[in-house]
Coordinates of C-alpha atoms in Angstrom, one line a residue:
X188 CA 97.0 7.6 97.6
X189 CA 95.4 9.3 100.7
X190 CA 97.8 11.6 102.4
X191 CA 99.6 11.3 105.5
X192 CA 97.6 12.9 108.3
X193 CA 100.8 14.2 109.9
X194 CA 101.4 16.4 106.7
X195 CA 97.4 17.2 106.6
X196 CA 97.6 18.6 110.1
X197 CA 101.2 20.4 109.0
X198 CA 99.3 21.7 105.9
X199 CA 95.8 22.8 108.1
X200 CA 98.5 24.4 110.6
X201 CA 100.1 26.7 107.8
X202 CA 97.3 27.7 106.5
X203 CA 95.8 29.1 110.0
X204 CA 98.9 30.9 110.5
X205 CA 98.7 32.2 107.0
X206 CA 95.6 33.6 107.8
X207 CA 96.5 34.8 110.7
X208 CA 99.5 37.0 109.4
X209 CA 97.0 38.3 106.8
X210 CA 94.0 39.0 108.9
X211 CA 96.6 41.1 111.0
X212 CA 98.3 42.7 108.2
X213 CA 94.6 44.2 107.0
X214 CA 94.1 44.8 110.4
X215 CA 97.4 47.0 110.6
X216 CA 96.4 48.4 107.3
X217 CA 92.9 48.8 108.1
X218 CA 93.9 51.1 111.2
X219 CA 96.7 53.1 109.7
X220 CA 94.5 53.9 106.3
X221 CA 92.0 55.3 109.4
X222 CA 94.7 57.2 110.6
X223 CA 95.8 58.4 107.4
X224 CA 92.2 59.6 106.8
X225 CA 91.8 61.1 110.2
X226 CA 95.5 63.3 109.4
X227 CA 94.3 64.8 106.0
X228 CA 91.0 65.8 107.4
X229 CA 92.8 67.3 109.9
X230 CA 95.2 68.7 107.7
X231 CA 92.9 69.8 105.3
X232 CA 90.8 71.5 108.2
X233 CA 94.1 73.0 109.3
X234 CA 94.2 74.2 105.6
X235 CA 90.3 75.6 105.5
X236 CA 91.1 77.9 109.1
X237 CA 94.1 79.0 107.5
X238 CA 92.0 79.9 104.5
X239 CA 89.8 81.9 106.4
X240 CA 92.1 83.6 108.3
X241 CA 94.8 86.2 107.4
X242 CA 98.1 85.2 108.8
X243 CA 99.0 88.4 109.5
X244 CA 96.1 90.4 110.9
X245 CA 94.1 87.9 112.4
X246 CA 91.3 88.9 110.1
X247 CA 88.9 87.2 108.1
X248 CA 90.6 86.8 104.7
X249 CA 88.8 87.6 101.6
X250 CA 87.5 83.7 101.3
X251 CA 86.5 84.0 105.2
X252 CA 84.5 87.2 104.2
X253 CA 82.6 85.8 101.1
X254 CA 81.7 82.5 103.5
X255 CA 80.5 84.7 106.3
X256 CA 78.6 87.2 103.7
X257 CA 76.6 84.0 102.2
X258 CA 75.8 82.9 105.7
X259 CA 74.4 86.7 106.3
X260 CA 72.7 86.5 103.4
X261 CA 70.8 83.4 104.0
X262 CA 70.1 84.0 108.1
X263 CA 68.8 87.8 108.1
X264 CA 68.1 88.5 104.3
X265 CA 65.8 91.6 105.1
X266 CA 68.0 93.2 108.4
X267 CA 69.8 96.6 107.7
X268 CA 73.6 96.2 106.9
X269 CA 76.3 98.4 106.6
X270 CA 79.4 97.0 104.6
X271 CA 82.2 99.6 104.6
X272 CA 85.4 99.1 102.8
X273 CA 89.0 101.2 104.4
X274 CA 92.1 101.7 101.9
X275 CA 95.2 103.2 103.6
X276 CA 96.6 105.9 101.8
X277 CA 99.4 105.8 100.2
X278 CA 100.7 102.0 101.1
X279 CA 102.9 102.0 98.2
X280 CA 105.2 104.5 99.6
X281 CA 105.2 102.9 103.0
X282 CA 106.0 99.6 101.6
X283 CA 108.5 100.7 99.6
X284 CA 110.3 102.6 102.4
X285 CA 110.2 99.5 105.0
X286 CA 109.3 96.5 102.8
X287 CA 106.9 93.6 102.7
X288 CA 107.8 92.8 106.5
X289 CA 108.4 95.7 107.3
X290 CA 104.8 96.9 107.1
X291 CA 103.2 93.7 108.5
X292 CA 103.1 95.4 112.3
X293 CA 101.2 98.3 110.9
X294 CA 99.0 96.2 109.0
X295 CA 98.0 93.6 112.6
X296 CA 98.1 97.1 114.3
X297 CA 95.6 98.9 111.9
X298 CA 93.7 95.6 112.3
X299 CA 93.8 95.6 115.8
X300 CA 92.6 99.1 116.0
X301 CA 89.7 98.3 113.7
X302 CA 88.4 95.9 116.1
X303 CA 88.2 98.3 118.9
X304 CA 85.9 100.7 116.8
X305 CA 84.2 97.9 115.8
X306 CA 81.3 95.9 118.2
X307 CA 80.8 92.2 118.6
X308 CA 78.3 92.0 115.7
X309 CA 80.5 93.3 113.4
X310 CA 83.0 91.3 111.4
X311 CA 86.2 92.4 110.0
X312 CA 87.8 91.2 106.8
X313 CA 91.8 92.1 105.3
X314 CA 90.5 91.6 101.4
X315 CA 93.7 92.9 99.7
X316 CA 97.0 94.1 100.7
X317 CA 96.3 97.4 102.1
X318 CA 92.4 97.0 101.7
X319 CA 90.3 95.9 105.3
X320 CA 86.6 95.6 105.0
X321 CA 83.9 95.9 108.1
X322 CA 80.4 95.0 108.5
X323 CA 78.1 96.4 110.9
X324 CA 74.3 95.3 111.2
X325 CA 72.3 98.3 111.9
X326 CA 70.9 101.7 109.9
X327 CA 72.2 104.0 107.4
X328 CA 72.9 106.5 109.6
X329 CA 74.5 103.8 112.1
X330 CA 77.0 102.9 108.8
X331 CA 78.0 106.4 108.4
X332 CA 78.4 107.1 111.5
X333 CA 81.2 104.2 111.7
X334 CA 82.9 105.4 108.5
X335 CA 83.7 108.8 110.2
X336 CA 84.7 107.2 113.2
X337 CA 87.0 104.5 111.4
X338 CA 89.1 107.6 109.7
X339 CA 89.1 109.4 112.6
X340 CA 90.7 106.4 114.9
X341 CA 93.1 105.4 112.1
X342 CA 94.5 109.0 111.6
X343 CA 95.7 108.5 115.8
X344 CA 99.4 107.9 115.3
X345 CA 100.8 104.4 115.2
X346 CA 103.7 103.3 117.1
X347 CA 105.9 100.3 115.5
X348 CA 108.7 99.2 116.8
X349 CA 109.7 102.5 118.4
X350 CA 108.5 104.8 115.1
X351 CA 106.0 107.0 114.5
X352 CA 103.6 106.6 111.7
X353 CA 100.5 108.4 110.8
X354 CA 98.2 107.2 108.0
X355 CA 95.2 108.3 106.6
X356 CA 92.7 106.5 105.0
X357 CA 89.8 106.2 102.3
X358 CA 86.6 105.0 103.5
X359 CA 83.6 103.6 101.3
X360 CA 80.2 102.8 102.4
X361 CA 77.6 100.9 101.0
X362 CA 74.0 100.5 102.8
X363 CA 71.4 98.1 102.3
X364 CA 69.9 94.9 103.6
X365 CA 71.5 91.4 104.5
X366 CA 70.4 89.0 101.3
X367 CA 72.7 92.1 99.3
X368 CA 76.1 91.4 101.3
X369 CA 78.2 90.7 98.5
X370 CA 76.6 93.4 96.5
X371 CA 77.5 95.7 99.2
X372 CA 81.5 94.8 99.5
X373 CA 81.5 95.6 95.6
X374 CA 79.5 99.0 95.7
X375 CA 81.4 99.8 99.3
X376 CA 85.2 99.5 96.9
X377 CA 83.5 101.8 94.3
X378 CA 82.8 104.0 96.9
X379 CA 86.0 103.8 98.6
X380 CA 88.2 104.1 95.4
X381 CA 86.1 107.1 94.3
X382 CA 87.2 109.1 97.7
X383 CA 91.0 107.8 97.3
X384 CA 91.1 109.1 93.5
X385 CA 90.2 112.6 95.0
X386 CA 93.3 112.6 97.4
X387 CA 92.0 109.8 100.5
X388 CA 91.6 111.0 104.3
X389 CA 87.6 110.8 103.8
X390 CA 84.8 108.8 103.3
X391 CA 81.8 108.7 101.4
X392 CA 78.4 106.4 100.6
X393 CA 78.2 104.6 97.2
X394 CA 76.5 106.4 94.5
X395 CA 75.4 104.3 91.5
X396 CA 77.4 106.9 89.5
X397 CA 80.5 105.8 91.4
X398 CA 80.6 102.3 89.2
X399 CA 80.6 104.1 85.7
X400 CA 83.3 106.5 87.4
X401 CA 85.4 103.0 87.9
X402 CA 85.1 101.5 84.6
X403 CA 86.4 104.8 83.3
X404 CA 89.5 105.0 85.7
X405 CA 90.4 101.4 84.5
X406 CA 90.3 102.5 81.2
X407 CA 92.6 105.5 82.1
X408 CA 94.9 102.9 83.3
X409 CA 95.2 100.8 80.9
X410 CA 96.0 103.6 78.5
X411 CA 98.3 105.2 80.9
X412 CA 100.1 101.7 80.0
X413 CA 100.8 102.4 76.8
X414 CA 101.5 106.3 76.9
X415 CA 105.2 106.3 76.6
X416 CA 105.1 103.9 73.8
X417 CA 102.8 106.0 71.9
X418 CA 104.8 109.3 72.9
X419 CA 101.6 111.2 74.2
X420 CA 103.8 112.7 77.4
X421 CA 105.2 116.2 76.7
X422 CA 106.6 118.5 79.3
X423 CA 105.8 122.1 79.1
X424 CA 107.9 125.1 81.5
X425 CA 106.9 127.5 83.3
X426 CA 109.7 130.2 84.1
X427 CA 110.7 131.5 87.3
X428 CA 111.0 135.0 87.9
X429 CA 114.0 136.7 90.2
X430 CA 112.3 138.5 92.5
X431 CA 115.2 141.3 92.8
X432 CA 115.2 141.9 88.8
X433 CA 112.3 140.5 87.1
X434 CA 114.0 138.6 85.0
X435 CA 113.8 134.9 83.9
X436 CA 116.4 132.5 85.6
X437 CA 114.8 129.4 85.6
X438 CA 112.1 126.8 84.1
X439 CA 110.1 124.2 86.2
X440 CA 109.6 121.1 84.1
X441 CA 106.1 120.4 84.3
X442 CA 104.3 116.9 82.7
X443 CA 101.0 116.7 80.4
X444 CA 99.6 113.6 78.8
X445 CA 98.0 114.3 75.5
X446 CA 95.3 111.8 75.3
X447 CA 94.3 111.0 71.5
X448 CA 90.2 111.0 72.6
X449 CA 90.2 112.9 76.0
X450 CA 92.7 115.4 75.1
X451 CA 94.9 116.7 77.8
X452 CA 94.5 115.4 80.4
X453 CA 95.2 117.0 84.1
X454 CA 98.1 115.9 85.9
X455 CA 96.3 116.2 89.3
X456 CA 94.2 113.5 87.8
X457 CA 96.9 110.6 86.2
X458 CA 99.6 111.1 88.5
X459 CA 97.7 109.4 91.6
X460 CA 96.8 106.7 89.1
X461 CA 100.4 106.2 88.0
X462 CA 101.5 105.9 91.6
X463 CA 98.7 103.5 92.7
X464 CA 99.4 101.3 89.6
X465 CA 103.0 101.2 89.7
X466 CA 103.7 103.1 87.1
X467 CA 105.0 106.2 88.1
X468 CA 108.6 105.2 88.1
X469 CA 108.5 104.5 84.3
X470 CA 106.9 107.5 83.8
X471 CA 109.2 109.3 86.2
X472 CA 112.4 108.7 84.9
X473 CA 111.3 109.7 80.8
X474 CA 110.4 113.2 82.7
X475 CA 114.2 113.3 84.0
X476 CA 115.6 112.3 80.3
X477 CA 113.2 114.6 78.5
X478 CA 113.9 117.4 80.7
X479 CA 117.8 116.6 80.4
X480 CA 117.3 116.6 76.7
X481 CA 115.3 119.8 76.3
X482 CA 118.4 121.9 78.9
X483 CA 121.1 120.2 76.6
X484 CA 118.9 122.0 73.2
X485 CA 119.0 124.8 75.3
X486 CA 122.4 124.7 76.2
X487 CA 123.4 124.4 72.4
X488 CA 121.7 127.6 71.5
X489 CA 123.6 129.6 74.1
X490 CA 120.3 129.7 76.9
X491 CA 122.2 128.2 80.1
X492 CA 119.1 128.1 82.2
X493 CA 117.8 126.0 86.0
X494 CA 115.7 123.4 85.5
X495 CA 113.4 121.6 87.6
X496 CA 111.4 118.1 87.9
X497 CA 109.4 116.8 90.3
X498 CA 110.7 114.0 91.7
X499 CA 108.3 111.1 93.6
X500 CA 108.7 108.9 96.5
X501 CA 109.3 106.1 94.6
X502 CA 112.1 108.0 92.9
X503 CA 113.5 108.7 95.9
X504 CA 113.6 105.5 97.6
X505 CA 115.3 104.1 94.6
X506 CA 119.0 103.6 94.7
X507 CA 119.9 104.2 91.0
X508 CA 118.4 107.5 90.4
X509 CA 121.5 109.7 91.6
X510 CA 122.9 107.5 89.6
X511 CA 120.8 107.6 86.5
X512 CA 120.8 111.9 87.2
X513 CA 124.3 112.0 87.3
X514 CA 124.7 109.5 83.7
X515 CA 122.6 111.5 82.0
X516 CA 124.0 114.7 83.1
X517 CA 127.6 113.5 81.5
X518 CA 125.8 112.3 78.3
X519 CA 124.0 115.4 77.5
X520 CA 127.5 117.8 79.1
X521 CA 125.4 119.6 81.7
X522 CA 125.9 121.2 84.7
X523 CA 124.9 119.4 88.0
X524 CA 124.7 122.8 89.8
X525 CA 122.1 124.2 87.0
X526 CA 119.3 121.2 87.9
X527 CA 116.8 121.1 90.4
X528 CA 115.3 117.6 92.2
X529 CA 111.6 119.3 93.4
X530 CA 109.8 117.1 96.3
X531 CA 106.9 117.3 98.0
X532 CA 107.0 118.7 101.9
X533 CA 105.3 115.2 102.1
X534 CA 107.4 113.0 100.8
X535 CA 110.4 114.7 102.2
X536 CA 108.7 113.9 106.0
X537 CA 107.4 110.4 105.4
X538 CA 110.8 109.2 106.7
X539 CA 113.7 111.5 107.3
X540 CA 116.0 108.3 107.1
X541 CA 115.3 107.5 103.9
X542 CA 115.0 111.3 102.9
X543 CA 118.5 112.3 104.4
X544 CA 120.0 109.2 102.2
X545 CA 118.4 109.8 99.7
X546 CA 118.8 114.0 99.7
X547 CA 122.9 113.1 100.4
X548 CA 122.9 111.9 97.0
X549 CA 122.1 114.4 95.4
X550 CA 123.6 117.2 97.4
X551 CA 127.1 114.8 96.6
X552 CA 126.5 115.3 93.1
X553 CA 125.7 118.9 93.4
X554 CA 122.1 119.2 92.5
X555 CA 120.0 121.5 94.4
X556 CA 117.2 119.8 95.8
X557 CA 113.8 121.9 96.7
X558 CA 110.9 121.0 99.1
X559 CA 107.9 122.0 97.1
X560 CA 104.2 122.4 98.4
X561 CA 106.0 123.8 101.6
X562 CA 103.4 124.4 104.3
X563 CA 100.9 121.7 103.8
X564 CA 102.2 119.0 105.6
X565 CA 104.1 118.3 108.9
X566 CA 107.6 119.0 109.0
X567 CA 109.5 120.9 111.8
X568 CA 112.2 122.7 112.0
X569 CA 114.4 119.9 113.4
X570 CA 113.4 117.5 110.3
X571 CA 114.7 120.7 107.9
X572 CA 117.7 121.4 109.3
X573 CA 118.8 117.6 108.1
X574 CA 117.4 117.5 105.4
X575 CA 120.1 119.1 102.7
X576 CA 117.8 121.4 100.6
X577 CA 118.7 124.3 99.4
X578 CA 114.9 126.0 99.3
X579 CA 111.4 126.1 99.5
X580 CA 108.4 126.5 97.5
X581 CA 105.7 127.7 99.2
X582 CA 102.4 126.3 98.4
X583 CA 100.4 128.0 96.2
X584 CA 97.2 127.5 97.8
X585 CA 98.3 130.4 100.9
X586 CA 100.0 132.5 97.9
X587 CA 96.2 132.5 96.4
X588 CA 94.4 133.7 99.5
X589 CA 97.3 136.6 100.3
X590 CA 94.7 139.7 99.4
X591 CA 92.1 138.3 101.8
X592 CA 93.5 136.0 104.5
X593 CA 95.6 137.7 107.4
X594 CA 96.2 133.9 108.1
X595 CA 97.7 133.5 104.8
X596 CA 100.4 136.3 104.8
X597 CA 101.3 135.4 108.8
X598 CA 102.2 132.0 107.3
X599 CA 104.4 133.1 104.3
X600 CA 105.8 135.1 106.5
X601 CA 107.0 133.0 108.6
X602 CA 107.6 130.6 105.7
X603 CA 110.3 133.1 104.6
X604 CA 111.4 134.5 108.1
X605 CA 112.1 130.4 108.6
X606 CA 113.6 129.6 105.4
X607 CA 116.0 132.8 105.6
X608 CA 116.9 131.2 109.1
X609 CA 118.1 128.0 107.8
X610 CA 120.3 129.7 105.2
X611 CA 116.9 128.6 102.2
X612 CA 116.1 130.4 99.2
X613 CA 112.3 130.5 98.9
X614 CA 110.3 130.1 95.8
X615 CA 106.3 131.0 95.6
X616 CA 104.9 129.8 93.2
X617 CA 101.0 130.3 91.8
X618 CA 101.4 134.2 91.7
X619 CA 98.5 135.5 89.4
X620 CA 98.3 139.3 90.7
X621 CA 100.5 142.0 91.3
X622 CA 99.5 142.2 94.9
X623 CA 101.2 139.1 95.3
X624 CA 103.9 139.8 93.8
X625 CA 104.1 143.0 96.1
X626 CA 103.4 141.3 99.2
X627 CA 105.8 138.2 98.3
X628 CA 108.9 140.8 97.1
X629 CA 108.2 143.0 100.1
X630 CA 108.6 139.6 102.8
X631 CA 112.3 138.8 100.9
X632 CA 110.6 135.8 98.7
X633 CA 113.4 135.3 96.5
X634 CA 111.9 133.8 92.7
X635 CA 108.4 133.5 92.1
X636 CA 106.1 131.6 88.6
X637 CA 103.1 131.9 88.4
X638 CA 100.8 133.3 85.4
X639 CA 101.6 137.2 85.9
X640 CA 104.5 136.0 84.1
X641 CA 103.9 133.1 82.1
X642 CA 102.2 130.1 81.3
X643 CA 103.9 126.8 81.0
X644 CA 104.8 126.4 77.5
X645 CA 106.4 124.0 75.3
X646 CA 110.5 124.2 75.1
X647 CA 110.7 125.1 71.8
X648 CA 108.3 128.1 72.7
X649 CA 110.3 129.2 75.5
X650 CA 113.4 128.8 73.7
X651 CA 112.3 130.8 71.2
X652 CA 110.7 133.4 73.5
X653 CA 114.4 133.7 75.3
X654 CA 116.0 134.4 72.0
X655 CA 113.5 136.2 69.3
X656 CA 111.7 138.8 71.7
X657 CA 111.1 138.7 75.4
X658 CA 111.1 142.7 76.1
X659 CA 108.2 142.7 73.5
X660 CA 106.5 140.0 75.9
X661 CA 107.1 142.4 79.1
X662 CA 109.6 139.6 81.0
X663 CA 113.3 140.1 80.3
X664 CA 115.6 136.9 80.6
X665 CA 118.7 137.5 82.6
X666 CA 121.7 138.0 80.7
X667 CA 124.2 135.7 82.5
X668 CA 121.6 132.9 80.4
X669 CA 123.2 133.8 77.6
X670 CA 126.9 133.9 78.2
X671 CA 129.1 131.7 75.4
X672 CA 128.8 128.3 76.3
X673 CA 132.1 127.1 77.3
X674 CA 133.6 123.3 77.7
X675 CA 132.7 121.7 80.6
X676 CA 135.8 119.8 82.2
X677 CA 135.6 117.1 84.4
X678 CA 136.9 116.9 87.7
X679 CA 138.6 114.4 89.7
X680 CA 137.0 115.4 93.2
X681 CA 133.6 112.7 93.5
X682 CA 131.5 115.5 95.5
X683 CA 131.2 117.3 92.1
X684 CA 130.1 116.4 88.7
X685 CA 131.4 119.4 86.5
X686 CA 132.6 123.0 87.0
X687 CA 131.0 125.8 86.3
X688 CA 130.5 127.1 82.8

């Protein structure tokens, strides 16, 4: 039966607006999947510039610098380059001190300062956290040039947010031609780490030898990992001489690492590597328990002698270790008043904020606290007088150079004239001749090491030197050492930890 037409044209009707409603719904779709497209490739061309930016310096980042290096490569494969790559010195300590944020200013600021030694054909890079690269078309000498000139404008101080800083800085420099670019950052961080391993505030130009000299510090590392675990750390003392008697009073705590295939193995070169690594509060606080240990032997056997560490930065800046001093005080019944906290003339200046909080602490507890290394870096005599030591050591470098440098005894001299001014007892240490001793008695220097008296040695050496025969050795011990050891009796007053015994 043939349909009614009405309903065919109803039908026909339907179906057009059927179509319609879809044709505009693909439409719609049509033009918001374009948009969608058009968002994430903006989005993820947003994402590339952020890529190959830093946030924070406005640098190229380290993905930045490999894309611009390939692009060198390709364009001007045989053109002279210079790649240099600038570590700031001791980061760690400043980050530590202010904090991740805290140190971002520096960090644009270094940055900025980079880019006003650099030219317009040089590019600059932020490749780690307190790593920048450069790149400079031109010569050798053009590269070294630059290296000399980036320390120099870095050392100018920095002001952030109303403080001073000063950093130095360890330059590396690799020369070559365009198609070696990414050769070149690699040698240029050989080079650079090689000058910072030596002590920083230089720069030098990669030496193939330089890569062998890296794989070897890695390895140091890594064992340096394990070293407390395999009990290869020892301390060894060194006594300090009264200068008034002679006699023995006290004994620096001093560390050694005895590596089972290198040996021992020189402070001067594992302690930078423990505090670039992270690793030298671990290692720091088993030197403050050993050395608590070895006084509590000592103690037991009737020697009541001062003892001294060296306390680091990190140390410093930590919140627990007055705490953690005074614990293991009370577990081992020692006296606060017979231990020493050492610290550099560095460390103690890096931020007198953090230094007066942290020297408080300790002067509440009733350690003595003792700027060591005094004379080598910048303090003044407003920084001492709030800091709360109670001496100075002065560095042994001037003590060596006494017979010969006039320069030398005018600065001890006025080490001690200063000291003596601020109420300080002053320590020399390094003293090898008896000139020195002379010179260093005559000025008022009130205790002295060095190896005209003894050589560090183990405790149980020194323990036994105190008791079996030290007139034999030509060095007497004072006698208050050996008093009876009494009780100690805790007191209620929280300035002091124990009373004399």
């Amino acid at each position: 039966m043939p349909l009614d037409p009405e309903i065919v044209l109803g039908l026909a009707f339907c179906g057009l607006v059927v179509s319609l409603a879809l044709g505009t719904l693909y439409w719609r779709q049509t033009r918001h999947s374009a948009g969608l497209q058009r968002s994430l490739r903006d989005a993820s061309s947003r994402a590339d510039d952020a890529e190959l930016r830093d946030a924070v310096t406005g640098a190229l980042s380290r993905r930045g610098l490999d894309d611009a290096l390939a692009t060198l490569a390709g364009r001007e494969g045989t053109g002279p380059l210079a790649v240099l790559c600038i570590g700031l010195d001791a980061f760690r300590l400043l980050q530590d001190t202010h904090g991740l944020a805290g140190v971002d200013p520096l960090l644009a600021a270094v940055a900025k300062r980079l880019r006003a030694v650099g030219a317009s054909k040089r590019a600059i890079a932020r490749v780690g956290s307190d790593e920048f690269a450069l790149i400079s078309r031109g010569s050798e000498e053009a590269g070294l040039e630059l290296a000399e000139q980036v320390r120099t404008g870095l050392a100018e101080v920095f002001v952030i947010d109303g403080h001073e800083l000063r950093l130095t800085v360890s330059v590396g420099v690799a020369n070559g031609v365009a198609a070696e670019a990414p050769q070149l950052l690699s040698r240029a961080a050989a080079a650079m780490r090689t000058v910072m391993h030596a002590g920083g505030d230089d720069w030098a130009e990669f030496d193939p030898r330089m890569a062998a000299d890296q794989r070897d510090q890695a390895e140091l590392v890594r064992d340096l990992r394990q070293a407390i675990e395999r009990k290869e750390f020892e301390l060894f003392y060194q006594p300090k001489i009264d200068s008034s008697s002679l006699q023995v009073t006290a004994a620096e705590a001093l560390l050694r690492w005895r590596h089972p295939r290198r040996g021992m193995v020189s402070p001067v070169v594992f302690i930078p590597l423990a505090e670039r690594h992270g690793l030298i509060g671990e290692i720091g606080n088993w030197v403050l328990d050993e050395a608590l240990r070895q006084a509590a032997v000592w103690r037991k056997g009737g020697l009541r002698m001062r003892v001294a560490i060296n306390v680091s930065g990190y140390q410093m800046r930590q919140d627990d270790f007055a705490a953690r001093l005074e614990r293991g005080l009370r577990s081992h019944g020692l006296q606060a008043e017979r231990f020493t906290c050492e610290i550099t003339e560095s460390v103690a200046m890096e931020d007198t904020v953090v230094a007066h909080r942290a020297f408080a602490r300790l002067g509440r507890l009733g350690v003595h606290v003792s700027i060591d290394d005094f004379g080598t870096g910048h303090s003044s005599l407003a920084s001492l007088r709030r800091l709360p030591a109670s001496e100075l050591k002065i560095d042994r470098a001037f003590v060596a150079d006494l017979a010969e440098s006039a320069e030398a005894r005018s600065i001890v001299q006025a080490i001690v004239q200063m000291a003596h001014s601020l109420r300080l007892r002053v320590v020399a240490e390094g003293v090898e001749t008896e000139a020195q001793r002379d010179f260093l008695m005559a000025q008022g220097c009130e205790e002295m090491q060095g190896y005209l008296f003894a050589k560090p040695m183990s405790g149980r050496a020194l323990g036994l030197w105190a008791m079996d025969g030290p007139a034999a050795l030509g060095q007497t011990f004072s006698s208050s050492l050996f008093k009876d050891t009494l009780p100690l009796v805790n007191v209620q007053a929280p300035t002091q930890l124990m009373t004399r015994a």
